[in-house]
Tab-separated table of C-alpha atoms and ligand atoms in Angstrom:
chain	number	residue	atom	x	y	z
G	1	UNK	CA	26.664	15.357	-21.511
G	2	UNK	CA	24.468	16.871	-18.971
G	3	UNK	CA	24.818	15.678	-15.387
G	4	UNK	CA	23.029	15.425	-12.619
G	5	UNK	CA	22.712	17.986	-9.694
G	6	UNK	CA	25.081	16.962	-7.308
G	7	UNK	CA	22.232	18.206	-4.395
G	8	UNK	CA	19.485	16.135	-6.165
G	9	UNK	CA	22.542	13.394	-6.433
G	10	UNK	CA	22.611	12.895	-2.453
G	11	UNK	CA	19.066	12.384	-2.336
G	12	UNK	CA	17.348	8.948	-2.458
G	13	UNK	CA	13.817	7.388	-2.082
G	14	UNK	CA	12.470	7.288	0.584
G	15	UNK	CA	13.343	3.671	3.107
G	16	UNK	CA	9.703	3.350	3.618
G	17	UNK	CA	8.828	2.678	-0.007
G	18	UNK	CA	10.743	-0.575	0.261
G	19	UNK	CA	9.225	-2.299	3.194
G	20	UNK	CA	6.417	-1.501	1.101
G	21	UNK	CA	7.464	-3.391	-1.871
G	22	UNK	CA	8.728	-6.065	0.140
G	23	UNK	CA	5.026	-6.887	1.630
G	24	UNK	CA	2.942	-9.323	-0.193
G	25	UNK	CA	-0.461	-8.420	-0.819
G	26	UNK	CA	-2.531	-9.456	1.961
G	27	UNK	CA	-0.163	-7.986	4.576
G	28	UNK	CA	-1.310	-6.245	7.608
G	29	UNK	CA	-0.269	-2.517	6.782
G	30	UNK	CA	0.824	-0.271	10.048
G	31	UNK	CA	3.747	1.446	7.849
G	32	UNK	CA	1.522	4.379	6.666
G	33	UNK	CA	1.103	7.981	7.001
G	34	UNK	CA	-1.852	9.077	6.513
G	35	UNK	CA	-5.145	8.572	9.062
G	36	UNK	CA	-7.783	6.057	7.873
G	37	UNK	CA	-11.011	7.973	7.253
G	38	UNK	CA	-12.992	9.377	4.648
G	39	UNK	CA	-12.436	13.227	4.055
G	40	UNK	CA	-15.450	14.542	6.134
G	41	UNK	CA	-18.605	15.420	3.727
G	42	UNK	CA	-18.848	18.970	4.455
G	43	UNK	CA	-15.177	19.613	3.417
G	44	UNK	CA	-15.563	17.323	-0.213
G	45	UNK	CA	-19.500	19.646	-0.709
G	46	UNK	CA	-17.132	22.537	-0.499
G	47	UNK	CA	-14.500	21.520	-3.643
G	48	UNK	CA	-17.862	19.721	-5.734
G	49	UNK	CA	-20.070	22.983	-5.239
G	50	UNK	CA	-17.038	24.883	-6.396
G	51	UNK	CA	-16.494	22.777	-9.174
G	52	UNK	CA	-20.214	22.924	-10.488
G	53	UNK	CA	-20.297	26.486	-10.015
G	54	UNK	CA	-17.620	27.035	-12.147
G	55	UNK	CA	-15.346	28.854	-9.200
G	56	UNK	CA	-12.684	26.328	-9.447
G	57	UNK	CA	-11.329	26.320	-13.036
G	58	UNK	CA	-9.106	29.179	-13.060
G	59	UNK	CA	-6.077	30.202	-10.964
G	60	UNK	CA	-6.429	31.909	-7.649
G	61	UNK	CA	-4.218	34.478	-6.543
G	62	UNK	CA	-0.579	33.037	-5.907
G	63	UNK	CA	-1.173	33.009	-2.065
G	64	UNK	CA	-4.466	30.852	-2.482
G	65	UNK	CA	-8.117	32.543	-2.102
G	66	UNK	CA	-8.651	35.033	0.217
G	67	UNK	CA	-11.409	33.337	1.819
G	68	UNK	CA	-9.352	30.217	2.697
G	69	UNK	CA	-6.728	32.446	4.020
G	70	UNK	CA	-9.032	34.008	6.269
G	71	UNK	CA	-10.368	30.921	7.705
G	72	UNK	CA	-6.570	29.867	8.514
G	73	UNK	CA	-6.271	32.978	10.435
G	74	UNK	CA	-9.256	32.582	12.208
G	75	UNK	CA	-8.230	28.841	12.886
G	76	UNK	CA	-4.882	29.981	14.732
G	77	UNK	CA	-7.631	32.915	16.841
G	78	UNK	CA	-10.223	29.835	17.745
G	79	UNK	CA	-7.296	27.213	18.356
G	80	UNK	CA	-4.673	29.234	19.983
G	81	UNK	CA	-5.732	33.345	20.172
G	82	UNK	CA	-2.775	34.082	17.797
G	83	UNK	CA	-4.029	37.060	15.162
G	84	UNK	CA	-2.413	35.812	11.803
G	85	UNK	CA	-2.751	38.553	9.082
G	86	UNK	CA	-4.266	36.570	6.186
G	87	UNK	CA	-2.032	38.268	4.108
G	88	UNK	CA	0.572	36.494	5.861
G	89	UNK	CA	-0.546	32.613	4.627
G	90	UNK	CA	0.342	31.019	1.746
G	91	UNK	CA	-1.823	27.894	0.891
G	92	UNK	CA	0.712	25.179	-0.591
G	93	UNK	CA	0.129	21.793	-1.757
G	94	UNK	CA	0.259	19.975	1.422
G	95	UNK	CA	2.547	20.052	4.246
G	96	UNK	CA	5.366	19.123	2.072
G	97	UNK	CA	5.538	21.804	-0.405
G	98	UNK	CA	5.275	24.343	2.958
G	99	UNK	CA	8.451	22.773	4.491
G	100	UNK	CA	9.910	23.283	0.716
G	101	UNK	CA	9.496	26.906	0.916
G	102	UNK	CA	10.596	27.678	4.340
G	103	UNK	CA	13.763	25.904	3.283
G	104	UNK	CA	14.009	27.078	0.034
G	105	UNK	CA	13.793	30.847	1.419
G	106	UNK	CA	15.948	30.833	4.382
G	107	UNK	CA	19.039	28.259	3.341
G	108	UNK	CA	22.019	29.444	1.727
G	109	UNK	CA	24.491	26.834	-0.099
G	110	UNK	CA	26.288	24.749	2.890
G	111	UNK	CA	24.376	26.120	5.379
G	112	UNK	CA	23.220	24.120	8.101
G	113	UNK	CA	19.837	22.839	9.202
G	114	UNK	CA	19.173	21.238	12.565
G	115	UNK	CA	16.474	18.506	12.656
G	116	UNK	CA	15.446	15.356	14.865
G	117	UNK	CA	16.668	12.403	14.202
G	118	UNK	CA	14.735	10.244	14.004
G	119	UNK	CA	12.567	12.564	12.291
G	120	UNK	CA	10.162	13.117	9.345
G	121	UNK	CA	12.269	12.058	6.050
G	122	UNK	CA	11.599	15.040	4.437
G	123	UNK	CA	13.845	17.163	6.452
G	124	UNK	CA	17.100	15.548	5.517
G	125	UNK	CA	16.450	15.450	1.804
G	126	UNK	CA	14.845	18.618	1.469
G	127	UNK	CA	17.799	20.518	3.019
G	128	UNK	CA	19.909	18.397	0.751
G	129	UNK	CA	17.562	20.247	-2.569
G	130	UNK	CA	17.980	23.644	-0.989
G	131	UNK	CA	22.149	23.144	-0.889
G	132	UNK	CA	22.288	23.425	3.021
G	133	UNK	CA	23.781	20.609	5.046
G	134	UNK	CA	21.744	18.570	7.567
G	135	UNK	CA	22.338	18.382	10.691
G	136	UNK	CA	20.767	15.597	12.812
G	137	UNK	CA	20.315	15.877	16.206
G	138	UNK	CA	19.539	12.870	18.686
G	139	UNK	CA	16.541	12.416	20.926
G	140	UNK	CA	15.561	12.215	24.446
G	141	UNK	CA	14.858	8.449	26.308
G	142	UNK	CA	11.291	9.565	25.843
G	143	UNK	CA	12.021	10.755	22.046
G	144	UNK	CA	11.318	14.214	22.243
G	145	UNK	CA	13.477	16.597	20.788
G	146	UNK	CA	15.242	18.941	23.668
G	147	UNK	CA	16.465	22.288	22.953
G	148	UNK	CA	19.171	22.068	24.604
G	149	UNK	CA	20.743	19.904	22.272
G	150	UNK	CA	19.187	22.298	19.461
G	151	UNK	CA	20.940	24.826	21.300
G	152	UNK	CA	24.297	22.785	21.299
G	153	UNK	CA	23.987	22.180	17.759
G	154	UNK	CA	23.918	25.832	16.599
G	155	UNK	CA	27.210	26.969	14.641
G	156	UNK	CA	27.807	30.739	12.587
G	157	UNK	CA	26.335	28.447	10.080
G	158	UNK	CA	23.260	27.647	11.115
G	159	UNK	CA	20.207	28.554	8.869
G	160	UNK	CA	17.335	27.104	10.572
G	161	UNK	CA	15.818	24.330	13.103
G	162	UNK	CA	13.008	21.970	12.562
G	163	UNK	CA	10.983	21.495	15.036
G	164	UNK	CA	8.029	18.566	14.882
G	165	UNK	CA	5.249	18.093	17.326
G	166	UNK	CA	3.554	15.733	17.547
G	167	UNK	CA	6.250	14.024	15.612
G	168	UNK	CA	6.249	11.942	12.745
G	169	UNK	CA	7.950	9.272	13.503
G	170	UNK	CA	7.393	9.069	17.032
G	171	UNK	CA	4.157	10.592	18.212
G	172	UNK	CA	5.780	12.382	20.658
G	173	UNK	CA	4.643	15.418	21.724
G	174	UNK	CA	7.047	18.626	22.925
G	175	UNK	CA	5.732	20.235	26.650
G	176	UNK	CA	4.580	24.088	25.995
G	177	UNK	CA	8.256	24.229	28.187
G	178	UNK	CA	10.170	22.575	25.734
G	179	UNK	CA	8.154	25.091	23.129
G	180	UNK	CA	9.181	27.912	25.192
G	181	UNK	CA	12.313	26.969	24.657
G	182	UNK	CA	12.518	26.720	21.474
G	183	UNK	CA	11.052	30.181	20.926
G	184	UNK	CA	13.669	31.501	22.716
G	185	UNK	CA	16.688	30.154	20.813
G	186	UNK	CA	14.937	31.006	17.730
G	187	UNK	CA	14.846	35.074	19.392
G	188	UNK	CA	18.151	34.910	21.119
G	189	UNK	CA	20.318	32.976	18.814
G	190	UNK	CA	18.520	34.516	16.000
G	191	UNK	CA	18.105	31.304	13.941
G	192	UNK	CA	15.147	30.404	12.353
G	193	UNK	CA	12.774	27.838	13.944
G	194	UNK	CA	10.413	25.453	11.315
G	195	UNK	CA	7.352	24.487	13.351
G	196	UNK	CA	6.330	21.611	11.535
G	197	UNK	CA	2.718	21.078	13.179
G	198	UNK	CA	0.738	19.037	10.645
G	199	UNK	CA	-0.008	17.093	13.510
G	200	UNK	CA	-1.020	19.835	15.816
G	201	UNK	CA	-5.039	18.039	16.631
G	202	UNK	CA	-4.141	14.982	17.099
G	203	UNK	CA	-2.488	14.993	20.786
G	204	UNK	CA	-3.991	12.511	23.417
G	205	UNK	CA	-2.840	14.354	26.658
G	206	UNK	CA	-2.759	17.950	27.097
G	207	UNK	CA	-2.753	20.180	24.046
G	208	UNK	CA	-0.487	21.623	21.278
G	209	UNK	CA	1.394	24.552	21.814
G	210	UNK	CA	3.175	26.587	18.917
G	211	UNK	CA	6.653	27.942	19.435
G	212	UNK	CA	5.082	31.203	17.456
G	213	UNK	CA	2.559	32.107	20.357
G	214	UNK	CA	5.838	32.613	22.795
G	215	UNK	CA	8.488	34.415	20.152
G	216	UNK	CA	9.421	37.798	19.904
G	217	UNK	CA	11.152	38.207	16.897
G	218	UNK	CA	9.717	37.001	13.398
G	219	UNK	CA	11.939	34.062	13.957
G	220	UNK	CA	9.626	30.909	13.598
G	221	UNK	CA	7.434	29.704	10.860
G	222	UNK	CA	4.783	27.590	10.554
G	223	UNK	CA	3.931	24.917	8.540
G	224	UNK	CA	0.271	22.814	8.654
G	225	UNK	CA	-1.762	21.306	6.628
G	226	UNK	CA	-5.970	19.947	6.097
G	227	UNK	CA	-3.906	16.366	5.644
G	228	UNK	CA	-3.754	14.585	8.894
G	229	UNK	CA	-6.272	16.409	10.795
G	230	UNK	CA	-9.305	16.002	8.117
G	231	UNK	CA	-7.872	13.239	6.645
G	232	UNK	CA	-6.972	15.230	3.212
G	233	UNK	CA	-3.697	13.973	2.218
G	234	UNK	CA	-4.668	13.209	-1.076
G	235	UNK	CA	-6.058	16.916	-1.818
G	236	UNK	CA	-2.601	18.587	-1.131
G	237	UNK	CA	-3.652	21.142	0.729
G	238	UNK	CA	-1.301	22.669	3.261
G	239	UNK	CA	-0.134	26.381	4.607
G	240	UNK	CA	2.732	28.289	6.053
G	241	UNK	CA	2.450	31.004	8.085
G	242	UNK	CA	5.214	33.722	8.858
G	243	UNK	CA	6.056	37.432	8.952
G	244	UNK	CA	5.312	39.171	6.071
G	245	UNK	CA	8.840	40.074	5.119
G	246	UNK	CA	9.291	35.891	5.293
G	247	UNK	CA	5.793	35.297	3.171
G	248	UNK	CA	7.161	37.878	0.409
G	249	UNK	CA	10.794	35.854	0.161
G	250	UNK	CA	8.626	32.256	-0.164
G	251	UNK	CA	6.314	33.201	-2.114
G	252	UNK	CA	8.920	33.857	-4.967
G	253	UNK	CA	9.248	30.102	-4.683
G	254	UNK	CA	5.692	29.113	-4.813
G	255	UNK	CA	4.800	31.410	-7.577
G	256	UNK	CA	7.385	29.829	-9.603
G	257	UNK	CA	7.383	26.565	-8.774
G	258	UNK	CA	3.492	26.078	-8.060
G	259	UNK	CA	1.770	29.475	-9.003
G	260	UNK	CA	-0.976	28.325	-6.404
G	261	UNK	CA	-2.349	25.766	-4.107
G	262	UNK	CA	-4.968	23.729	-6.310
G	263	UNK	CA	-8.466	25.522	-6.800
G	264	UNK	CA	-10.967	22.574	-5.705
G	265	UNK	CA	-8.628	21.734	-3.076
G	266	UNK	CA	-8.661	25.087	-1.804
G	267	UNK	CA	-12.365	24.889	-1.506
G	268	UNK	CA	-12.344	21.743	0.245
G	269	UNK	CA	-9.748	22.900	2.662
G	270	UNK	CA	-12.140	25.885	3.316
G	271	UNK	CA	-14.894	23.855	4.113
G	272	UNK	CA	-13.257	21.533	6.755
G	273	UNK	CA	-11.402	24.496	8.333
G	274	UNK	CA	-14.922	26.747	8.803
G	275	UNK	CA	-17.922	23.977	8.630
G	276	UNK	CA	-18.264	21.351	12.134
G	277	UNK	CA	-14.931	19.681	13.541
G	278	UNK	CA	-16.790	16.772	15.351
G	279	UNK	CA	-15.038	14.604	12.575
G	280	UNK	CA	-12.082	15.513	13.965
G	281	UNK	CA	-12.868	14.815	17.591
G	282	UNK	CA	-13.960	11.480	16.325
G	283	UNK	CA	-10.922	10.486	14.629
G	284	UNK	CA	-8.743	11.301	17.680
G	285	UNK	CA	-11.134	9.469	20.014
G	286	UNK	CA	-10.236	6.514	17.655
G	287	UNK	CA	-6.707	7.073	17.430
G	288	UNK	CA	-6.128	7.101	21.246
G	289	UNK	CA	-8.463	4.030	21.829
G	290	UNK	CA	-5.952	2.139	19.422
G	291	UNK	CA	-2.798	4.066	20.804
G	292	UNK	CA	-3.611	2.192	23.954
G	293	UNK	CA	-4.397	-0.865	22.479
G	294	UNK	CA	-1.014	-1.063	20.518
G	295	UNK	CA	1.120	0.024	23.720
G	296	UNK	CA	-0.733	-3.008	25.314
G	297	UNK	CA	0.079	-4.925	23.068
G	298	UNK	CA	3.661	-4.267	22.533
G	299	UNK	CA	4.438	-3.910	26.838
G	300	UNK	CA	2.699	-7.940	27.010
G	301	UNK	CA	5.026	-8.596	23.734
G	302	UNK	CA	7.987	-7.513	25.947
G	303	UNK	CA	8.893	-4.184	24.129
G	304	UNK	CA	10.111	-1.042	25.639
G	305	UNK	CA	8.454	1.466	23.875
G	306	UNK	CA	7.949	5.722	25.173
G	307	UNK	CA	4.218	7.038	25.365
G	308	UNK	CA	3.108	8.460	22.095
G	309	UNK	CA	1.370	11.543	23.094
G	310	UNK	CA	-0.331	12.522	19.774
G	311	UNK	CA	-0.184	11.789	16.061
G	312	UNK	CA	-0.853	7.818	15.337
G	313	UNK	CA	2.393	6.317	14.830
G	314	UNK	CA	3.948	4.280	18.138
G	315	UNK	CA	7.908	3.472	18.289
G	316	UNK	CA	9.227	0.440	20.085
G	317	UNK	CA	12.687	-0.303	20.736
G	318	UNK	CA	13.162	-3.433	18.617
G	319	UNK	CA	15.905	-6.390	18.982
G	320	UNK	CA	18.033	-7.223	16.041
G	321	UNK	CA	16.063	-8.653	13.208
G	322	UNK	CA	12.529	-7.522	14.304
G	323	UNK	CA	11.534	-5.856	12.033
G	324	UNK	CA	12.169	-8.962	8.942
G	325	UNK	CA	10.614	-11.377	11.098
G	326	UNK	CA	7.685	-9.354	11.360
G	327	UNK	CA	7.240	-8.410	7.882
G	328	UNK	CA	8.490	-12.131	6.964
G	329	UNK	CA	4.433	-12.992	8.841
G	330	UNK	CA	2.825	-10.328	6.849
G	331	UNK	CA	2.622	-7.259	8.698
G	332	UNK	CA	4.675	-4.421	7.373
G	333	UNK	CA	6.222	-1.669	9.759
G	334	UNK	CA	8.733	0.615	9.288
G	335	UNK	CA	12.318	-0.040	10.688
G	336	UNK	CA	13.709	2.965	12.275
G	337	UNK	CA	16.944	3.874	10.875
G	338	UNK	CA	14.359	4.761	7.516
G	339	UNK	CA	14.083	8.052	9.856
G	340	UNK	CA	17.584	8.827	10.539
G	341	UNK	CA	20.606	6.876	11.811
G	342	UNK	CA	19.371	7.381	15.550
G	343	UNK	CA	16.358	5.245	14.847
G	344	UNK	CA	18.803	2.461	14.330
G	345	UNK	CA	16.920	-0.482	16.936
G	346	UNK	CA	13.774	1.078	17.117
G	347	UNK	CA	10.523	0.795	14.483
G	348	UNK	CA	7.652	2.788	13.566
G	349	UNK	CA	4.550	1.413	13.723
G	350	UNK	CA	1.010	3.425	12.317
G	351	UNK	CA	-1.923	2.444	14.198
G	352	UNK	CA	-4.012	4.216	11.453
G	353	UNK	CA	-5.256	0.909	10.482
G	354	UNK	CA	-8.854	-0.823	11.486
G	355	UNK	CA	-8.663	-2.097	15.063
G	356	UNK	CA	-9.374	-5.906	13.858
G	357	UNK	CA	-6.617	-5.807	12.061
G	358	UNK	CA	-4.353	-4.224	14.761
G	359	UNK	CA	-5.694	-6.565	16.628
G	360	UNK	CA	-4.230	-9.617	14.660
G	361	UNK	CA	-0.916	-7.465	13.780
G	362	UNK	CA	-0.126	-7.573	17.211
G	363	UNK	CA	-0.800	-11.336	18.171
G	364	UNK	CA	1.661	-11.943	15.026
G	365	UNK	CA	4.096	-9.393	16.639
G	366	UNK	CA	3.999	-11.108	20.078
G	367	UNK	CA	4.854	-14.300	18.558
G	368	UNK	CA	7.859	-12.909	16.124
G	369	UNK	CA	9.182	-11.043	18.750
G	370	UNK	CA	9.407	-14.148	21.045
G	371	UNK	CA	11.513	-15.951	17.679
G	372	UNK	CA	13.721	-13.243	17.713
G	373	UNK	CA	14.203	-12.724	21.537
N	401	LIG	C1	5.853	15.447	10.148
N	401	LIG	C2	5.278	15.611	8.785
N	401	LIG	N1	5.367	16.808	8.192
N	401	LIG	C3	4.869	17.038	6.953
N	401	LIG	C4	4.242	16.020	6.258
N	401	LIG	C5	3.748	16.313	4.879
N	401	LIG	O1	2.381	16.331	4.856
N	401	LIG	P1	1.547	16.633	3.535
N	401	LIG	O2	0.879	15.349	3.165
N	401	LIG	O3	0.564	17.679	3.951
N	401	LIG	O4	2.468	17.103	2.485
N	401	LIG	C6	4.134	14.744	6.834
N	401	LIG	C7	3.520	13.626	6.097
N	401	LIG	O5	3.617	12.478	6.440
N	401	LIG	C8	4.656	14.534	8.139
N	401	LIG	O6	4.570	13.354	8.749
């Protein structure tokens, strides 16, 4: 009889899908991903005029439209003066299927892949599908990711490093030092550095900076996506960007496995990335207002919990049984070791939820965390 994969075999669903199934129905959500605002008009005009004019039925090239690809270049030249060679984008369906390539590309069976931990889930398991072995590395006190343990954690077998700023699941942000950094052990160690930077607009305090402005060699990709930052995670619309020689080797992956980016989504993506970014602005006005609100919150409730610099997830440090109490009164967050066993006593919580409702999650939080103190 046919059998399983033994890669696919060491992969499970994701921990956050069952605090979600463990939440009754009129729970206070802060366990998601994904920011709460409509897709701004002028980005869902660009996919609906496409569709009525008939430009959106058929497949565009493999590396997505050449019009969307120039708008990501010119999005790295407004954001961050870097001259991307639209030729060297691939549009991908979201974030996700970007981190797929890079790993798919660059990993070799057994190889190993260096990641934060906690980190994004996606990093463990998709090493696991591309045959490499992960390797976890632990956090700062004020969970960023520093390169000199990155550096430490390089072996002969080392494929690549992930790198995630602001992070998912700790909205910490990485200095343009740290960056530096990591630019130069992706040139002098000659591994390969993911930039995982779906968060890159929403940071609260200073800016983003991309390892790729400071390397030398063609040693760091870069994978983004229209999801956080226009609120698009349902259109699956995301990008890598890398050296052409890199670009040719993943795109033998998406052509196979995706042929291209979807056609109204593509559109869409266009539109946000060229048309006004006040929506944008707006969003991460919001998100910091509740940021502060939620560290408030948690400080009077008596947790310890680091500064989130960007993104729109906070992460306490969380006594035994926190994190059932509080779902037990109807607010669901995320408990940490779903991100890696480092997170182990810490818990995510996504403040891309209504400030009422925040609000009232935290009252309920001050009171379960005084039960379980
Ligand atoms: C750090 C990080 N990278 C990548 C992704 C994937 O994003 P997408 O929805 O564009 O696939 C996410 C989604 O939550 C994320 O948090």
């Amino acid at each position: 009889m046919t059998d399983f994969a033994d890669r696919v075999e060491q992969v499970s669903i994701s921990g956050i899908r069952e605090v979600f199934e463990a939440a009754g129905e009129d729970a206070i959500n802060l366990g998601l991903g994904q920011p709460d605002f409509p897709t701004p008009t002028h980005a869902r005009r660009g996919a609906i005029e496409a569709i009525e004019a008939g430009r959106a039925d058929a497949y565009t090239s493999n590396k997505g439209t050449e019009q969307l690809r120039e708008a990501i270049s010119s999005k790295y030249d407004r954001d961050y003066g870097l001259e991307i060679d639209p030729a060297d984008v691939i549009a991908t369906s979201g974030g996700s299927e970007a981190l797929h390539l890079a790993l798919e590309a660059h990993v070799n069976p057994g190889e190993e892949v260096i990641f934060p931990d906690p980190g994004f889930v996606s990093y463990d398991a998709l090493t696991r599908i591309a045959d490499g072995t992960p390797k976890p590395v632990g956090l700062r006190e004020d969970l960023t990711l520093d390169p000199a343990a990155v550096e430490d954690a390089i072996t002969e077998d080392t494929a690549a490093f992930v790198v995630n700023s602001p992070a998912n699941p700790t909205g910490a942000v990485q200095s343009e030092a740290d960056m530096r950094e990591f630019a130069r052990i992706a040139d002098e160690r000659d591994v390969l550095c993911i930039s995982d930077e779906v968060y890159e607009h929403i940071v609260f305090e200073g800016e983003h900076h991309s390892p790729l402005k400071f390397a030398e060699t063609d040693n760091v990709v870069v994978v983004s996506a229209c999801s956080k930052t226009y609120s698009m995670t349902g259109w699956r619309l995301g990008w890598v960007v890398a050296s052409n020689r890199r670009i040719e080797r993943m795109l033998r992956v998406h052509q196979y496995g995706q042929a291209c980016a979807s056609a109204p989504a593509q559109y869409a993506a266009e539109a946000a990335l060229t048309g006004p970014q006040e929506p944008v602005a707006e969003m991460v006005e919001t998100f910091e207002e509740r940021r502060d609100l939620v560290l408030d919150g948690l400080t009077d409730a008596g947790l310890e919990v680091p500064t989130p610099e960007g993104a729109f997830y906070a992460m306490p440090k969380v006594p035994d049984g926190w994190c059932d109490e509080v779902l037990e009164r109807g607010v669901v967050v995320v408990p940490g070791d779903a991100f890696g066993a480092n997170g182990a006593g810490y818990a995510r919580l996504s403040y891309a939820t209504g400030t009422e409702e925040l609000k009232e999650a935290l009252e309920i939080i001050d009171d379960a965390t005084r039960t379980v103190r």
